mmCIF file of C-alpha atoms in Angstrom:
data_model
loop_
_atom_site.group_PDB
_atom_site.id
_atom_site.type_symbol
_atom_site.label_atom_id
_atom_site.label_comp_id
_atom_site.label_asym_id
_atom_site.label_seq_id
_atom_site.Cartn_x
_atom_site.Cartn_y
_atom_site.Cartn_z
ATOM 1 C CA MET A 1 98.798 112.439 113.465
ATOM 2 C CA SER A 2 97.708 115.873 112.855
ATOM 3 C CA HIS A 3 100.913 118.350 112.377
ATOM 4 C CA PRO A 4 100.145 121.925 114.131
ATOM 5 C CA ASN A 5 102.039 124.015 111.914
ATOM 6 C CA VAL A 6 100.455 122.826 108.930
ATOM 7 C CA ASN A 7 97.110 123.180 107.812
ATOM 8 C CA GLU A 8 95.221 122.270 104.947
ATOM 9 C CA SER A 9 95.843 125.342 102.794
ATOM 10 C CA GLN A 10 99.599 125.225 103.803
ATOM 11 C CA LEU A 11 99.579 122.028 101.919
ATOM 12 C CA ALA A 12 97.602 122.957 99.112
ATOM 13 C CA THR A 13 100.279 126.083 98.245
ATOM 14 C CA TYR A 14 103.042 123.585 98.200
ATOM 15 C CA ALA A 15 101.296 121.240 96.252
ATOM 16 C CA ALA A 16 100.289 124.052 93.530
ATOM 17 C CA GLU A 17 104.041 125.440 94.018
ATOM 18 C CA SER A 18 105.392 121.864 93.050
ATOM 19 C CA ALA A 19 103.554 121.495 89.924
ATOM 20 C CA ARG A 20 104.020 124.749 88.355
ATOM 21 C CA GLY A 21 103.410 124.628 84.960
ATOM 22 C CA ARG A 22 103.612 121.150 84.982
ATOM 23 C CA PRO A 23 103.402 118.733 82.876
ATOM 24 C CA ARG A 24 104.244 120.700 79.686
ATOM 25 C CA ASP A 25 106.379 117.597 78.503
ATOM 26 C CA PRO A 26 106.163 114.971 80.321
ATOM 27 C CA GLN A 27 109.731 113.387 78.942
ATOM 28 C CA VAL A 28 111.383 116.812 80.037
ATOM 29 C CA ASP A 29 110.102 115.944 84.056
ATOM 30 C CA GLU A 30 111.396 112.470 83.257
ATOM 31 C CA ARG A 31 114.620 113.501 81.932
ATOM 32 C CA VAL A 32 115.190 115.803 84.915
ATOM 33 C CA ARG A 33 114.013 113.096 87.182
ATOM 34 C CA LEU A 34 116.576 111.095 86.142
ATOM 35 C CA ALA A 35 119.291 113.987 85.928
ATOM 36 C CA THR A 36 118.336 114.237 89.670
ATOM 37 C CA LEU A 37 119.126 111.520 90.601
ATOM 38 C CA ASP A 38 121.781 110.158 88.733
ATOM 39 C CA LEU A 39 123.506 113.588 90.125
ATOM 40 C CA LEU A 40 122.347 112.454 94.111
ATOM 41 C CA SER A 41 124.010 109.325 93.065
ATOM 42 C CA GLU A 42 127.293 110.081 91.422
ATOM 43 C CA LYS A 43 128.239 113.636 93.064
ATOM 44 C CA GLY A 44 125.963 113.847 96.560
ATOM 45 C CA PHE A 45 123.392 115.966 97.617
ATOM 46 C CA ALA A 46 125.647 119.473 97.685
ATOM 47 C CA ASP A 47 126.620 119.060 93.747
ATOM 48 C CA THR A 48 123.036 118.648 92.810
ATOM 49 C CA THR A 49 121.915 121.684 91.835
ATOM 50 C CA ILE A 50 119.284 123.236 89.031
ATOM 51 C CA ALA A 51 122.264 124.131 87.419
ATOM 52 C CA ALA A 52 124.299 120.697 86.995
ATOM 53 C CA VAL A 53 120.559 118.990 86.699
ATOM 54 C CA ALA A 54 120.264 121.142 83.699
ATOM 55 C CA ARG A 55 123.091 120.627 81.952
ATOM 56 C CA ARG A 56 122.780 116.504 82.698
ATOM 57 C CA ALA A 57 119.312 117.030 81.419
ATOM 58 C CA GLY A 58 120.035 118.962 78.480
ATOM 59 C CA VAL A 59 117.232 121.438 79.307
ATOM 60 C CA GLY A 60 117.455 124.888 80.594
ATOM 61 C CA ALA A 61 116.906 126.338 84.172
ATOM 62 C CA PRO A 62 114.003 127.863 83.596
ATOM 63 C CA ALA A 63 112.177 124.735 82.466
ATOM 64 C CA ILE A 64 113.275 123.455 85.849
ATOM 65 C CA TYR A 65 111.924 126.398 87.776
ATOM 66 C CA ARG A 66 108.978 126.139 85.878
ATOM 67 C CA ARG A 67 108.206 122.728 87.361
ATOM 68 C CA TRP A 68 110.068 123.135 90.939
ATOM 69 C CA PRO A 69 110.179 126.667 92.721
ATOM 70 C CA THR A 70 113.415 125.503 94.603
ATOM 71 C CA ARG A 71 115.990 122.942 94.586
ATOM 72 C CA ILE A 72 114.850 121.129 97.480
ATOM 73 C CA ALA A 73 111.293 120.801 95.659
ATOM 74 C CA LEU A 74 113.136 119.208 92.955
ATOM 75 C CA ILE A 75 115.182 116.773 95.271
ATOM 76 C CA GLU A 76 111.901 115.761 96.846
ATOM 77 C CA ASN A 77 110.270 115.099 93.935
ATOM 78 C CA ALA A 78 112.950 113.057 92.464
ATOM 79 C CA ILE A 79 113.607 110.361 95.263
ATOM 80 C CA PHE A 80 109.753 110.517 96.956
ATOM 81 C CA PRO A 81 107.691 110.322 93.944
ATOM 82 C CA GLY A 82 104.828 109.344 96.166
ATOM 83 C CA PHE A 83 103.195 106.170 97.793
ATOM 84 C CA ASP A 84 100.236 105.537 95.855
ATOM 85 C CA GLN A 85 101.886 102.399 94.946
ATOM 86 C CA VAL A 86 101.664 100.526 97.869
ATOM 87 C CA VAL A 87 98.251 101.400 98.680
ATOM 88 C CA VAL A 88 96.110 98.351 98.488
ATOM 89 C CA ARG A 89 93.156 96.478 99.115
ATOM 90 C CA PRO A 90 93.785 95.080 102.556
ATOM 91 C CA THR A 91 93.997 91.061 102.796
ATOM 92 C CA GLY A 92 92.704 90.724 106.169
ATOM 93 C CA ASP A 93 95.995 89.157 106.894
ATOM 94 C CA LEU A 94 98.103 91.738 109.258
ATOM 95 C CA ARG A 95 101.592 90.692 108.646
ATOM 96 C CA HIS A 96 101.246 90.297 104.930
ATOM 97 C CA ASP A 97 99.822 93.695 104.813
ATOM 98 C CA LEU A 98 102.413 95.105 106.943
ATOM 99 C CA LYS A 99 105.696 93.491 105.028
ATOM 100 C CA ARG A 100 103.954 95.185 101.655
ATOM 101 C CA TYR A 101 104.104 98.497 103.579
ATOM 102 C CA VAL A 102 107.481 97.824 104.834
ATOM 103 C CA ASP A 103 109.142 96.390 101.446
ATOM 104 C CA ALA A 104 108.002 99.489 99.966
ATOM 105 C CA PHE A 105 108.980 102.088 101.963
ATOM 106 C CA ILE A 106 112.560 100.112 102.034
ATOM 107 C CA ALA A 107 112.718 99.928 98.469
ATOM 108 C CA THR A 108 111.835 104.076 98.535
ATOM 109 C CA PHE A 109 114.753 104.684 101.041
ATOM 110 C CA ASP A 110 117.379 102.154 100.134
ATOM 111 C CA GLN A 111 118.197 103.671 97.250
ATOM 112 C CA PRO A 112 121.553 105.502 96.433
ATOM 113 C CA ALA A 113 119.611 108.723 95.796
ATOM 114 C CA ALA A 114 117.558 108.978 98.624
ATOM 115 C CA ARG A 115 120.782 108.036 100.686
ATOM 116 C CA ALA A 116 122.913 110.547 99.642
ATOM 117 C CA ALA A 117 119.762 113.343 99.919
ATOM 118 C CA LEU A 118 117.898 112.351 103.025
ATOM 119 C CA PRO A 119 120.388 113.224 105.757
ATOM 120 C CA ALA A 120 120.735 116.237 104.435
ATOM 121 C CA LEU A 121 117.536 117.176 103.459
ATOM 122 C CA LEU A 122 117.071 116.418 107.357
ATOM 123 C CA SER A 123 119.698 118.969 107.846
ATOM 124 C CA VAL A 124 118.133 121.615 105.977
ATOM 125 C CA TYR A 125 114.902 120.975 107.677
ATOM 126 C CA GLN A 126 115.819 121.819 111.471
ATOM 127 C CA SER A 127 115.859 125.819 110.181
ATOM 128 C CA ASP A 128 112.956 125.379 108.923
ATOM 129 C CA PRO A 129 110.149 123.777 110.978
ATOM 130 C CA GLU A 130 107.084 124.207 108.323
ATOM 131 C CA SER A 131 109.162 122.089 105.436
ATOM 132 C CA ASN A 132 109.987 119.624 108.285
ATOM 133 C CA ALA A 133 106.164 118.921 108.810
ATOM 134 C CA LEU A 134 105.587 119.340 105.119
ATOM 135 C CA MET A 135 108.307 116.865 104.104
ATOM 136 C CA GLY A 136 106.380 114.107 107.283
ATOM 137 C CA LEU A 137 103.286 114.574 105.395
ATOM 138 C CA ARG A 138 104.843 114.160 102.356
ATOM 139 C CA ILE A 139 106.895 111.035 103.201
ATOM 140 C CA GLY A 140 103.932 109.380 104.616
ATOM 141 C CA GLY A 141 100.817 110.891 104.416
ATOM 142 C CA SER A 142 99.535 109.860 101.253
ATOM 143 C CA VAL A 143 98.959 106.203 102.647
ATOM 144 C CA ARG A 144 98.028 107.225 106.131
ATOM 145 C CA GLU A 145 94.315 106.678 105.282
ATOM 146 C CA PRO A 146 94.831 103.255 103.794
ATOM 147 C CA PHE A 147 97.025 102.379 106.327
ATOM 148 C CA ARG A 148 94.414 103.454 109.056
ATOM 149 C CA GLU A 149 92.264 101.380 106.778
ATOM 150 C CA MET A 150 94.205 97.839 106.354
ATOM 151 C CA LEU A 151 94.669 98.138 110.422
ATOM 152 C CA ALA A 152 91.076 98.029 111.124
ATOM 153 C CA GLU A 153 90.325 95.005 108.102
ATOM 154 C CA ALA A 154 93.164 93.221 110.387
ATOM 155 C CA ALA A 155 91.225 94.539 113.520
ATOM 156 C CA SER A 156 88.377 91.893 112.837
ATOM 157 C CA GLY A 157 90.522 88.774 112.170
ATOM 158 C CA ASP A 158 93.516 89.673 115.481
ATOM 159 C CA GLY A 159 91.719 91.393 117.776
ATOM 160 C CA ASN A 160 93.337 93.400 119.999
ATOM 161 C CA LEU A 161 95.090 96.390 117.403
ATOM 162 C CA ASP A 162 94.422 99.345 120.183
ATOM 163 C CA LEU A 163 97.588 101.250 119.113
ATOM 164 C CA ASN A 164 96.835 104.450 117.002
ATOM 165 C CA SER A 165 97.173 103.997 113.473
ATOM 166 C CA ASP A 166 99.319 107.167 112.389
ATOM 167 C CA ASP A 167 101.659 106.025 115.942
ATOM 168 C CA VAL A 168 101.792 102.450 114.071
ATOM 169 C CA LEU A 169 102.976 103.948 110.675
ATOM 170 C CA ASP A 170 105.133 106.738 112.576
ATOM 171 C CA MET A 171 107.253 102.950 113.918
ATOM 172 C CA LEU A 172 107.417 101.375 111.022
ATOM 173 C CA ILE A 173 109.213 104.746 109.003
ATOM 174 C CA GLY A 174 111.285 105.265 111.768
ATOM 175 C CA SER A 175 112.436 101.594 112.076
ATOM 176 C CA VAL A 176 113.036 101.507 108.111
ATOM 177 C CA VAL A 177 114.668 104.684 108.576
ATOM 178 C CA PHE A 178 117.543 102.359 111.084
ATOM 179 C CA HIS A 179 117.261 99.764 108.768
ATOM 180 C CA VAL A 180 118.494 101.888 105.809
ATOM 181 C CA PHE A 181 120.563 104.275 107.424
ATOM 182 C CA ILE A 182 121.800 103.270 110.706
ATOM 183 C CA ARG A 183 121.806 99.622 111.195
ATOM 184 C CA ARG A 184 124.845 99.100 109.018
ATOM 185 C CA PHE A 185 126.961 101.351 112.176
ATOM 186 C CA SER A 186 125.274 99.338 114.437
ATOM 187 C CA GLY A 187 126.516 95.943 114.076
ATOM 188 C CA ARG A 188 122.559 94.726 114.933
ATOM 189 C CA ASP A 189 120.557 92.645 111.948
ATOM 190 C CA MET A 190 117.665 94.226 111.415
ATOM 191 C CA THR A 191 115.900 92.896 108.359
ATOM 192 C CA GLY A 192 112.445 93.873 106.845
ATOM 193 C CA ASP A 193 110.697 90.627 108.394
ATOM 194 C CA TYR A 194 111.835 91.256 111.632
ATOM 195 C CA ILE A 195 110.340 94.914 111.536
ATOM 196 C CA VAL A 196 106.970 93.488 110.268
ATOM 197 C CA GLU A 197 107.675 91.118 113.414
ATOM 198 C CA LEU A 198 108.017 93.517 115.526
ATOM 199 C CA LEU A 199 105.500 95.828 114.221
ATOM 200 C CA ALA A 200 102.909 92.777 114.203
ATOM 201 C CA ARG A 201 103.687 92.207 118.310
ATOM 202 C CA ALA A 202 103.347 95.874 118.940
ATOM 203 C CA VAL A 203 99.846 96.232 117.673
ATOM 204 C CA THR A 204 98.547 92.699 118.278
ATOM 205 C CA ALA A 205 99.347 93.116 122.275
ATOM 206 C CA GLY A 206 96.884 94.781 123.626
ATOM 207 C CA PRO A 207 96.486 97.716 126.481
ATOM 208 C CA ALA A 208 99.389 97.755 128.944
ATOM 209 C CA ALA A 209 98.699 96.841 132.344
ATOM 210 C CA SER A 210 98.129 99.733 134.543
#
């Protein structure tokens, strides 16, 4: 899926800024990450400031700023460390492979720190469309090509996989967000397995009749 407001140079700049001076000491990175997660879980988004993280981690604020240029970048890095771990060789079994992606996204979103941070981050992004688009790429960007390859591999066995792979991944992420943040208030029981079944039926249904 393309994002018209974000180009490759912007993504490269964002990545470079987020990694500035890092890692001089991997132990500092980990202490800061864990301190950020702890503060988000205990105090919430508003109180997870650079100063508070520095105190909790036992490092100076300049050490944090050398690695993450803003509080938002720090929090993003802590709760969304990347989805490379879900990039796995396709098995050709659509439901099995979809379940691995669904489980990985649920594990990332359904942790206390992410539940505290994501709604607030989405609110912040409403006033900054460029950051909003960058976040969309960050959440799913690293897995879009492997996900496309997984669907293509499954197509050899299941046939009518006609939906765009980016649309399917967006459906997956949206369903997981509903599962984690909204389901408990809706009275509806949407399990990870149910999400897998919905997606599998959607992508194997073939084109709609005209």
